Amino acid sequence: MHRTDLISIGELAARTGVAVSAIRFYEAKGLVEALRTRGGQRRFLRADIRRVSFILIAQQLGLALEEIGAELARLPAGRTPNAADWARISTGLGARIDAQIASLQRTRELLGNCIGCGCLSLKKCALYNPGDKAAQRGAGPRYLLGDRAGEIAEVG
Amino acid sequence: MHRTDLISIGELAARTGVAVSAIRFYEAKGLVEALRTRGGQRRFLRADIRRVSFILIAQQLGLALEEIGAELARLPAGRTPNAADWARISTGLGARIDAQIASLQRTRELLGNCIGCGCLSLKKCALYNPGDKAAQRGAGPRYLLGDRAGEIAEVG
DNA sequence: ATGAAAGTTCAAGTGAGGTTTAGGTCAAGG
DNA sequence: CCTTGACCTAAACCTCACTTGAACTTTCAT
């Protein structure tokens, strides 16, 4: 154990590259927790650097903060997560990446035949396939994407 | 030419699967244009089905509406775009998909070594790499992502 | 000719993911 | 002790991509 096992919010921000305000926001969302000094300032564990790193990586893979929180909640309570813990909760990310790659490769292939030929018809070529979570991120009509059963566009 | 070369907003919505309100929104943003009936109702060209399809596909690939507008602006003015036109403006999408696939594959590889071993340090493994546009979608601190020069996290 | 369905505009609301501001408090060095 | 920079809270604000609602109007099939 070092002298300073606890770090300030500013240091956590510097170490992870996220803004101080963002860390407070994550805390409010329950993604990280902080101890407090007598004066009320936050003190984080060094292990929280990993935790925030995980948030950043998972975000890049298209998970919403709420989903990330659900993953993080599966880390062992009470003790600092170790390598095996992180490996466990990262397995799901691996599957997600594989799915995304597969989806993109499908899209890539279709782009050749389909937009290349000028048809660009959703129904015909299914180029516009749902199930690509990463692409649904952000505001807007989430339900439109990924909630399409059978009949979509057909260029008439 | 058919009898009905022009379609209503409702039909365009049905054909593409996007909400009527979204199409009005796209029109306001300059992504599509409409003729008007004497009574003021919008009438779209059949070719606009392709155009809206393109918007949807490009969105899935992580382009913002403004970027999509810029791409669409490169279609020939005055005449209905043909297959070659669509092929031309779709080429850039292909490159983007390739880049995304490459980025994900890199991430996938690192996830094994890096999270697997528990280090999860941003600086050390560069797992958290910028340049993955698709992941930056949605509102929020775009500038945080993709605007990081050298020093990022290092797990102490 | 009529009634329902579909269309119109404009303004305001939504939700994700934060940032910014205002008005203070805390901690560390000199 | 005193300053200075980092920290605190609460609430307001921001962008993006739309949706929703109110209050009417147009279109179309019968």
CSV table of C-alpha atoms (C1' of nucleotides) in Angstrom, one decimal:
chain,number,residue,atom,x,y,z
A,1,MET,CA,0.0,0.0,0.0
A,2,HIS,CA,1.2,3.4,-0.9
A,3,ARG,CA,0.9,6.5,1.1
A,4,THR,CA,-1.9,7.8,-1.1
A,5,ASP,CA,-4.4,5.1,-1.9
A,6,LEU,CA,-7.0,7.7,-2.3
A,7,ILE,CA,-7.1,10.2,-5.1
A,8,SER,CA,-9.0,13.5,-5.6
A,9,ILE,CA,-11.6,13.9,-8.3
A,10,GLY,CA,-9.1,16.1,-10.2
A,11,GLU,CA,-6.5,13.4,-10.3
A,12,LEU,CA,-9.0,10.8,-11.4
A,13,ALA,CA,-10.0,13.1,-14.1
A,14,ALA,CA,-6.4,13.7,-15.2
A,15,ARG,CA,-5.6,10.0,-15.1
A,16,THR,CA,-8.6,9.0,-17.2
A,17,GLY,CA,-8.9,12.0,-19.5
A,18,VAL,CA,-12.5,12.7,-18.6
A,19,ALA,CA,-13.8,16.0,-17.2
A,20,VAL,CA,-14.3,16.5,-13.5
A,21,SER,CA,-17.9,17.3,-14.3
A,22,ALA,CA,-18.3,14.0,-16.1
A,23,ILE,CA,-17.0,12.1,-13.1
A,24,ARG,CA,-19.5,13.8,-10.8
A,25,PHE,CA,-22.2,13.0,-13.4
A,26,TYR,CA,-21.1,9.3,-13.3
A,27,GLU,CA,-21.3,9.3,-9.6
A,28,ALA,CA,-24.8,10.7,-9.7
A,29,LYS,CA,-25.7,7.9,-12.1
A,30,GLY,CA,-24.2,5.4,-9.7
A,31,LEU,CA,-21.4,4.3,-12.0
A,32,VAL,CA,-18.7,5.2,-9.5
A,33,GLU,CA,-18.7,5.8,-5.7
A,34,ALA,CA,-16.6,8.1,-3.7
A,35,LEU,CA,-15.5,8.5,-0.1
A,36,ARG,CA,-15.6,11.9,1.4
A,37,THR,CA,-13.0,13.9,3.4
A,38,ARG,CA,-14.2,15.6,6.6
A,39,GLY,CA,-14.5,18.7,4.5
A,40,GLY,CA,-16.8,16.9,2.0
A,41,GLN,CA,-14.4,16.5,-0.8
A,42,ARG,CA,-14.5,13.2,-2.8
A,43,ARG,CA,-11.8,10.7,-2.5
A,44,PHE,CA,-11.6,7.9,-5.0
A,45,LEU,CA,-9.8,4.6,-4.9
A,46,ARG,CA,-7.0,4.1,-7.3
A,47,ALA,CA,-9.0,1.2,-8.6
A,48,ASP,CA,-11.6,3.6,-9.8
A,49,ILE,CA,-9.2,4.6,-12.6
A,50,ARG,CA,-9.8,1.2,-14.1
A,51,ARG,CA,-13.5,1.6,-13.5
A,52,VAL,CA,-13.7,4.8,-15.4
A,53,SER,CA,-11.5,3.4,-18.1
A,54,PHE,CA,-14.0,0.6,-18.4
A,55,ILE,CA,-16.8,3.1,-18.7
A,56,LEU,CA,-15.0,4.8,-21.6
A,57,ILE,CA,-14.3,1.6,-23.4
A,58,ALA,CA,-17.8,0.3,-23.0
A,59,GLN,CA,-19.2,3.6,-24.3
A,60,GLN,CA,-17.1,3.3,-27.4
A,61,LEU,CA,-18.7,0.0,-28.0
A,62,GLY,CA,-22.0,1.6,-27.9
A,63,LEU,CA,-23.3,0.8,-24.5
A,64,ALA,CA,-25.5,3.3,-22.8
A,65,LEU,CA,-24.4,4.5,-19.3
A,66,GLU,CA,-27.3,2.5,-17.8
A,67,GLU,CA,-26.1,-0.7,-19.4
A,68,ILE,CA,-22.6,0.1,-18.3
A,69,GLY,CA,-23.8,0.6,-14.8
A,70,ALA,CA,-25.5,-2.8,-14.9
A,71,GLU,CA,-22.2,-4.4,-15.9
A,72,LEU,CA,-20.3,-2.7,-13.3
A,73,ALA,CA,-22.8,-3.7,-10.7
A,74,ARG,CA,-21.7,-7.3,-11.3
A,75,LEU,CA,-18.3,-6.5,-9.9
A,76,PRO,CA,-17.7,-7.9,-6.4
A,77,ALA,CA,-19.0,-5.7,-3.7
A,78,GLY,CA,-16.8,-4.9,-0.7
A,79,ARG,CA,-13.4,-5.5,-2.2
A,80,THR,CA,-11.3,-4.0,-4.9
A,81,PRO,CA,-11.9,-5.8,-8.2
A,82,ASN,CA,-8.9,-7.9,-9.3
A,83,ALA,CA,-7.8,-9.0,-12.8
A,84,ALA,CA,-10.1,-12.0,-12.9
A,85,ASP,CA,-13.1,-9.8,-12.0
A,86,TRP,CA,-12.3,-7.4,-14.8
A,87,ALA,CA,-11.8,-10.3,-17.2
A,88,ARG,CA,-15.2,-11.7,-16.3
A,89,ILE,CA,-17.2,-8.6,-16.9
A,90,SER,CA,-15.2,-7.9,-20.0
A,91,THR,CA,-16.2,-11.1,-21.7
A,92,GLY,CA,-19.6,-9.7,-22.7
A,93,LEU,CA,-17.8,-6.8,-24.4
A,94,GLY,CA,-15.9,-9.3,-26.5
A,95,ALA,CA,-19.1,-10.8,-27.8
A,96,ARG,CA,-20.5,-7.4,-28.5
A,97,ILE,CA,-17.5,-6.5,-30.5
A,98,ASP,CA,-17.7,-9.7,-32.5
A,99,ALA,CA,-21.3,-9.0,-33.2
A,100,GLN,CA,-20.5,-5.5,-34.3
A,101,ILE,CA,-17.8,-6.6,-36.6
A,102,ALA,CA,-20.0,-9.2,-38.2
A,103,SER,CA,-22.8,-6.7,-38.7
A,104,LEU,CA,-20.4,-4.2,-40.3
A,105,GLN,CA,-18.9,-6.9,-42.6
A,106,ARG,CA,-22.4,-7.8,-43.7
A,107,THR,CA,-23.1,-4.2,-44.4
A,108,ARG,CA,-19.8,-3.8,-46.2
A,109,GLU,CA,-20.7,-6.7,-48.5
A,110,LEU,CA,-24.1,-5.4,-49.2
A,111,LEU,CA,-22.8,-2.0,-49.9
A,112,GLY,CA,-21.0,-3.3,-52.9
A,113,ASN,CA,-23.9,-5.2,-54.5
A,114,CYS,CA,-26.7,-3.0,-53.3
A,115,ILE,CA,-25.8,0.6,-53.3
A,116,GLY,CA,-23.4,-0.1,-56.1
A,117,CYS,CA,-26.2,-1.3,-58.2
A,118,GLY,CA,-28.2,1.7,-57.3
A,119,CYS,CA,-31.2,-0.2,-55.8
A,120,LEU,CA,-30.7,0.9,-52.3
A,121,SER,CA,-33.9,-0.7,-51.3
A,122,LEU,CA,-34.3,-1.6,-47.7
A,123,LYS,CA,-36.6,-4.5,-48.1
A,124,LYS,CA,-34.8,-6.1,-50.9
A,125,CYS,CA,-31.3,-6.0,-49.6
A,126,ALA,CA,-31.7,-5.7,-45.9
A,127,LEU,CA,-28.7,-3.4,-46.0
A,128,TYR,CA,-30.4,-1.4,-43.4
A,129,ASN,CA,-30.3,-4.1,-40.8
A,130,PRO,CA,-31.4,-3.6,-37.3
A,131,GLY,CA,-29.6,-5.1,-34.3
A,132,ASP,CA,-26.6,-2.8,-34.6
A,133,LYS,CA,-26.7,-1.4,-31.2
A,134,ALA,CA,-23.7,0.9,-31.6
A,135,ALA,CA,-25.4,2.8,-34.4
A,136,GLN,CA,-28.6,3.4,-32.4
A,137,ARG,CA,-26.8,5.5,-29.9
A,138,GLY,CA,-27.8,9.0,-29.1
A,139,ALA,CA,-31.1,10.6,-29.0
A,140,GLY,CA,-33.9,10.1,-31.4
A,141,PRO,CA,-36.2,7.4,-32.5
A,142,ARG,CA,-34.5,4.4,-31.0
A,143,TYR,CA,-37.7,2.4,-31.5
A,144,LEU,CA,-37.7,2.9,-35.2
A,145,LEU,CA,-34.4,1.2,-35.5
A,146,GLY,CA,-34.3,-2.3,-34.2
A,147,ASP,CA,-38.1,-2.6,-34.0
A,148,ARG,CA,-38.9,-3.4,-37.6
A,149,ALA,CA,-40.5,-6.7,-38.1
A,150,GLY,CA,-41.2,-7.5,-41.7
A,151,GLU,CA,-42.1,-5.0,-44.3
A,152,ILE,CA,-39.9,-2.0,-44.7
A,153,ALA,CA,-39.0,-0.1,-47.8
A,154,GLU,CA,-39.3,-1.4,-51.3
A,155,VAL,CA,-38.3,1.0,-54.0
A,156,GLY,CA,-41.2,1.0,-56.3
B,1,MET,CA,-43.1,7.0,-66.1
B,2,HIS,CA,-46.0,5.8,-63.9
B,3,ARG,CA,-49.1,7.7,-63.1
B,4,THR,CA,-47.9,8.5,-59.6
B,5,ASP,CA,-44.4,9.7,-59.7
B,6,LEU,CA,-45.1,11.8,-56.7
B,7,ILE,CA,-45.7,10.4,-53.3
B,8,SER,CA,-47.1,11.8,-50.1
B,9,ILE,CA,-45.1,12.2,-46.9
B,10,GLY,CA,-47.1,9.4,-45.4
B,11,GLU,CA,-46.1,7.1,-48.2
B,12,LEU,CA,-42.5,8.1,-48.0
B,13,ALA,CA,-42.6,7.4,-44.3
B,14,ALA,CA,-44.2,4.0,-44.8
B,15,ARG,CA,-41.7,3.0,-47.5
B,16,THR,CA,-38.7,3.9,-45.5
B,17,GLY,CA,-39.9,3.1,-42.0
B,18,VAL,CA,-39.2,6.5,-40.6
B,19,ALA,CA,-41.8,8.7,-38.9
B,20,VAL,CA,-43.6,11.4,-40.8
B,21,SER,CA,-42.3,13.9,-38.2
B,22,ALA,CA,-38.8,12.7,-38.9
B,23,ILE,CA,-39.2,13.4,-42.6
B,24,ARG,CA,-40.4,16.9,-41.9
B,25,PHE,CA,-37.4,17.3,-39.7
B,26,TYR,CA,-35.1,16.1,-42.4
B,27,GLU,CA,-36.7,18.6,-44.8
B,28,ALA,CA,-36.1,21.4,-42.3
B,29,LYS,CA,-32.5,20.3,-42.1
B,30,GLY,CA,-32.2,20.4,-45.9
B,31,LEU,CA,-31.7,16.7,-46.3
B,32,VAL,CA,-34.7,16.2,-48.5
B,33,GLU,CA,-36.8,18.6,-50.6
B,34,ALA,CA,-40.5,18.4,-51.4
B,35,LEU,CA,-42.8,19.9,-54.0
B,36,ARG,CA,-46.1,21.2,-52.8
B,37,THR,CA,-49.6,20.6,-54.0
B,38,ARG,CA,-51.9,23.6,-54.4
B,39,GLY,CA,-53.2,22.9,-50.9
B,40,GLY,CA,-49.7,23.0,-49.5
B,41,GLN,CA,-49.1,19.3,-48.9
B,42,ARG,CA,-45.7,17.9,-49.6
B,43,ARG,CA,-45.1,15.6,-52.6
B,44,PHE,CA,-41.9,13.7,-52.9
B,45,LEU,CA,-40.2,12.0,-55.8
B,46,ARG,CA,-40.0,8.3,-55.7
B,47,ALA,CA,-36.2,8.8,-55.8
B,48,ASP,CA,-36.5,10.3,-52.3
B,49,ILE,CA,-37.1,6.8,-51.0
B,50,ARG,CA,-33.5,6.0,-51.9
B,51,ARG,CA,-32.4,9.3,-50.4
B,52,VAL,CA,-34.0,8.6,-47.1
B,53,SER,CA,-32.7,5.1,-47.2
B,54,PHE,CA,-29.2,6.6,-47.6
B,55,ILE,CA,-29.8,8.8,-44.6
B,56,LEU,CA,-30.7,5.8,-42.5
B,57,ILE,CA,-27.7,3.8,-43.6
B,58,ALA,CA,-25.3,6.6,-43.2
B,59,GLN,CA,-26.7,7.3,-39.7
B,60,GLN,CA,-26.0,3.7,-38.8
B,61,LEU,CA,-22.4,4.2,-39.8
B,62,GLY,CA,-22.1,7.0,-37.4
B,63,LEU,CA,-22.5,10.1,-39.6
B,64,ALA,CA,-24.3,13.1,-38.1
B,65,LEU,CA,-27.2,14.5,-40.1
B,66,GLU,CA,-25.1,17.5,-41.0
B,67,GLU,CA,-22.4,15.3,-42.5
B,68,ILE,CA,-25.1,13.3,-44.3
B,69,GLY,CA,-26.4,16.5,-45.7
B,70,ALA,CA,-23.0,17.4,-47.0
B,71,GLU,CA,-22.7,14.0,-48.8
B,72,LEU,CA,-26.2,14.3,-50.3
B,73,ALA,CA,-25.3,17.8,-51.5
B,74,ARG,CA,-22.9,16.2,-53.8
B,75,LEU,CA,-25.6,14.4,-55.8
B,76,PRO,CA,-26.3,16.0,-59.1
B,77,ALA,CA,-28.7,18.9,-58.9
B,78,GLY,CA,-31.6,19.2,-61.3
B,79,ARG,CA,-32.0,15.5,-62.2
B,80,THR,CA,-32.9,12.4,-60.4
B,81,PRO,CA,-29.8,10.6,-59.2
B,82,ASN,CA,-29.0,7.3,-61.0
B,83,ALA,CA,-27.2,4.2,-60.0
B,84,ALA,CA,-23.8,5.7,-60.8
B,85,ASP,CA,-24.5,8.7,-58.7
B,86,TRP,CA,-25.4,6.6,-55.7
B,87,ALA,CA,-22.4,4.4,-56.2
B,88,ARG,CA,-20.2,7.5,-56.2
B,89,ILE,CA,-21.4,9.0,-53.0
B,90,SER,CA,-21.5,5.6,-51.3
B,91,THR,CA,-17.8,5.0,-51.9
B,92,GLY,CA,-16.9,7.1,-48.9
B,93,LEU,CA,-19.2,5.0,-46.7
B,94,GLY,CA,-17.3,1.9,-47.7
B,95,ALA,CA,-14.0,3.4,-46.5
B,96,ARG,CA,-15.7,4.3,-43.3
B,97,ILE,CA,-17.0,0.8,-42.7
B,98,ASP,CA,-13.5,-0.6,-43.4
B,99,ALA,CA,-12.0,1.8,-40.8
B,100,GLN,CA,-14.6,0.9,-38.3
B,101,ILE,CA,-14.1,-2.8,-38.8
B,102,ALA,CA,-10.3,-2.3,-38.4
B,103,SER,CA,-10.8,-0.3,-35.3
B,104,LEU,CA,-13.0,-2.9,-33.7
B,105,GLN,CA,-10.7,-5.7,-34.6
B,106,ARG,CA,-7.9,-3.8,-32.9
B,107,THR,CA,-10.0,-3.3,-29.9
B,108,ARG,CA,-11.0,-7.0,-29.9
B,109,GLU,CA,-7.4,-8.1,-29.9
B,110,LEU,CA,-6.5,-5.7,-27.1
B,111,LEU,CA,-9.4,-6.7,-25.0
B,112,GLY,CA,-7.9,-10.2,-24.7
B,113,ASN,CA,-4.5,-9.1,-23.6
B,114,CYS,CA,-5.4,-6.0,-21.8
B,115,ILE,CA,-8.6,-6.3,-19.9
B,116,GLY,CA,-8.0,-10.0,-19.7
B,117,CYS,CA,-4.8,-9.3,-17.8
B,118,GLY,CA,-6.6,-6.8,-15.7
B,119,CYS,CA,-4.4,-3.8,-16.4
B,120,LEU,CA,-7.1,-1.8,-18.2
B,121,SER,CA,-4.8,1.1,-18.5
B,122,LEU,CA,-5.5,3.5,-21.2
B,123,LYS,CA,-2.0,4.8,-21.7
B,124,LYS,CA,-0.4,1.4,-21.7
B,125,CYS,CA,-2.6,-0.5,-24.0
B,126,ALA,CA,-4.3,2.2,-26.0
B,127,LEU,CA,-7.4,0.1,-25.9
B,128,TYR,CA,-9.3,3.3,-25.6
B,129,ASN,CA,-8.4,4.6,-29.0
B,130,PRO,CA,-9.9,7.6,-30.5
B,131,GLY,CA,-10.9,7.9,-34.1
B,132,ASP,CA,-13.8,5.6,-33.8
B,133,LYS,CA,-16.4,7.9,-35.1
B,134,ALA,CA,-19.4,5.6,-34.8
B,135,ALA,CA,-18.9,5.4,-31.1
B,136,GLN,CA,-19.0,9.1,-30.7
B,137,ARG,CA,-22.6,9.4,-31.9
B,138,GLY,CA,-25.2,11.1,-29.9
B,139,ALA,CA,-25.1,14.2,-27.9
B,140,GLY,CA,-22.5,15.0,-25.3
B,141,PRO,CA,-18.9,15.7,-25.1
B,142,ARG,CA,-17.7,14.8,-28.6
B,143,TYR,CA,-14.6,16.8,-28.1
B,144,LEU,CA,-13.5,14.7,-25.2
B,145,LEU,CA,-13.3,11.7,-27.4
B,146,GLY,CA,-11.1,12.1,-30.4
B,147,ASP,CA,-9.4,15.2,-29.1
B,148,ARG,CA,-6.9,13.6,-26.9
B,149,ALA,CA,-3.3,14.2,-27.9
B,150,GLY,CA,-0.7,12.3,-25.9
B,151,GLU,CA,-1.1,11.7,-22.2
B,152,ILE,CA,-4.1,9.8,-21.1
B,153,ALA,CA,-4.5,7.4,-18.3
B,154,GLU,CA,-1.9,5.5,-16.6
B,155,VAL,CA,-2.9,3.2,-13.8
B,156,GLY,CA,-0.8,4.0,-10.8
C,1,DA,C1',-71.3,16.5,-50.6
C,2,DT,C1',-69.3,14.7,-46.7
C,3,DG,C1',-66.7,12.6,-43.3
C,4,DA,C1',-62.5,10.3,-42.0
C,5,DA,C1',-57.8,10.0,-42.8
C,6,DA,C1',-53.9,12.4,-43.7
C,7,DG,C1',-51.7,16.6,-44.1
C,8,DT,C1',-50.2,21.5,-42.3
C,9,DT,C1',-47.5,24.9,-39.0
C,10,DC,C1',-45.3,26.4,-34.9
C,11,DA,C1',-43.9,25.8,-30.4
C,12,DA,C1',-42.5,23.1,-26.8
C,13,DG,C1',-41.0,18.7,-24.8
C,14,DT,C1',-37.8,14.6,-24.5
C,15,DG,C1',-33.6,12.0,-23.3
C,16,DA,C1',-28.7,11.0,-23.4
C,17,DG,C1',-24.7,12.7,-21.9
C,18,DG,C1',-22.8,15.8,-20.3
C,19,DT,C1',-20.9,21.4,-19.4
C,20,DT,C1',-21.4,25.9,-17.4
C,21,DT,C1',-22.3,29.2,-14.0
C,22,DA,C1',-23.0,31.1,-9.5
C,23,DG,C1',-21.9,31.3,-5.0
C,24,DG,C1',-19.4,29.5,-1.8
C,25,DT,C1',-15.8,26.0,1.0
C,26,DC,C1',-11.4,23.2,1.6
C,27,DA,C1',-6.5,22.1,1.6
C,28,DA,C1',-1.7,23.1,1.1
C,29,DG,C1',2.3,26.1,0.6
C,30,DG,C1',4.7,30.2,2.1
D,1,DC,C1',-2.3,33.6,8.8
D,2,DC,C1',-3.3,34.1,4.2
D,3,DT,C1',-3.7,33.3,-0.3
D,4,DT,C1',-4.6,30.4,-4.2
D,5,DG,C1',-6.1,26.7,-6.6
D,6,DA,C1',-8.9,22.8,-6.3
D,7,DC,C1',-13.2,21.4,-4.6
D,8,DC,C1',-18.3,21.7,-3.3
D,9,DT,C1',-23.7,21.9,-4.7
D,10,DA,C1',-27.6,23.1,-7.3
D,11,DA,C1',-29.6,24.5,-11.1
D,12,DA,C1',-29.4,26.1,-15.7
D,13,DC,C1',-27.8,25.3,-20.1
D,14,DC,C1',-26.1,22.7,-24.3
D,15,DT,C1',-26.5,19.6,-28.8
D,16,DC,C1',-28.6,16.1,-31.4
D,17,DA,C1',-32.3,14.0,-33.3
D,18,DC,C1',-36.5,13.8,-33.1
D,19,DT,C1',-41.6,13.6,-31.0
D,20,DT,C1',-45.8,15.7,-29.3
D,21,DG,C1',-49.6,18.7,-29.1
D,22,DA,C1',-52.7,22.2,-30.5
D,23,DA,C1',-55.4,24.0,-33.8
D,24,DC,C1',-56.6,23.8,-38.4
D,25,DT,C1',-56.8,22.4,-43.7
D,26,DT,C1',-56.6,19.1,-47.7
D,27,DT,C1',-57.5,15.0,-50.0
D,28,DC,C1',-60.0,11.2,-51.3
D,29,DA,C1',-63.4,7.5,-51.4
D,30,DT,C1',-68.1,6.9,-51.2
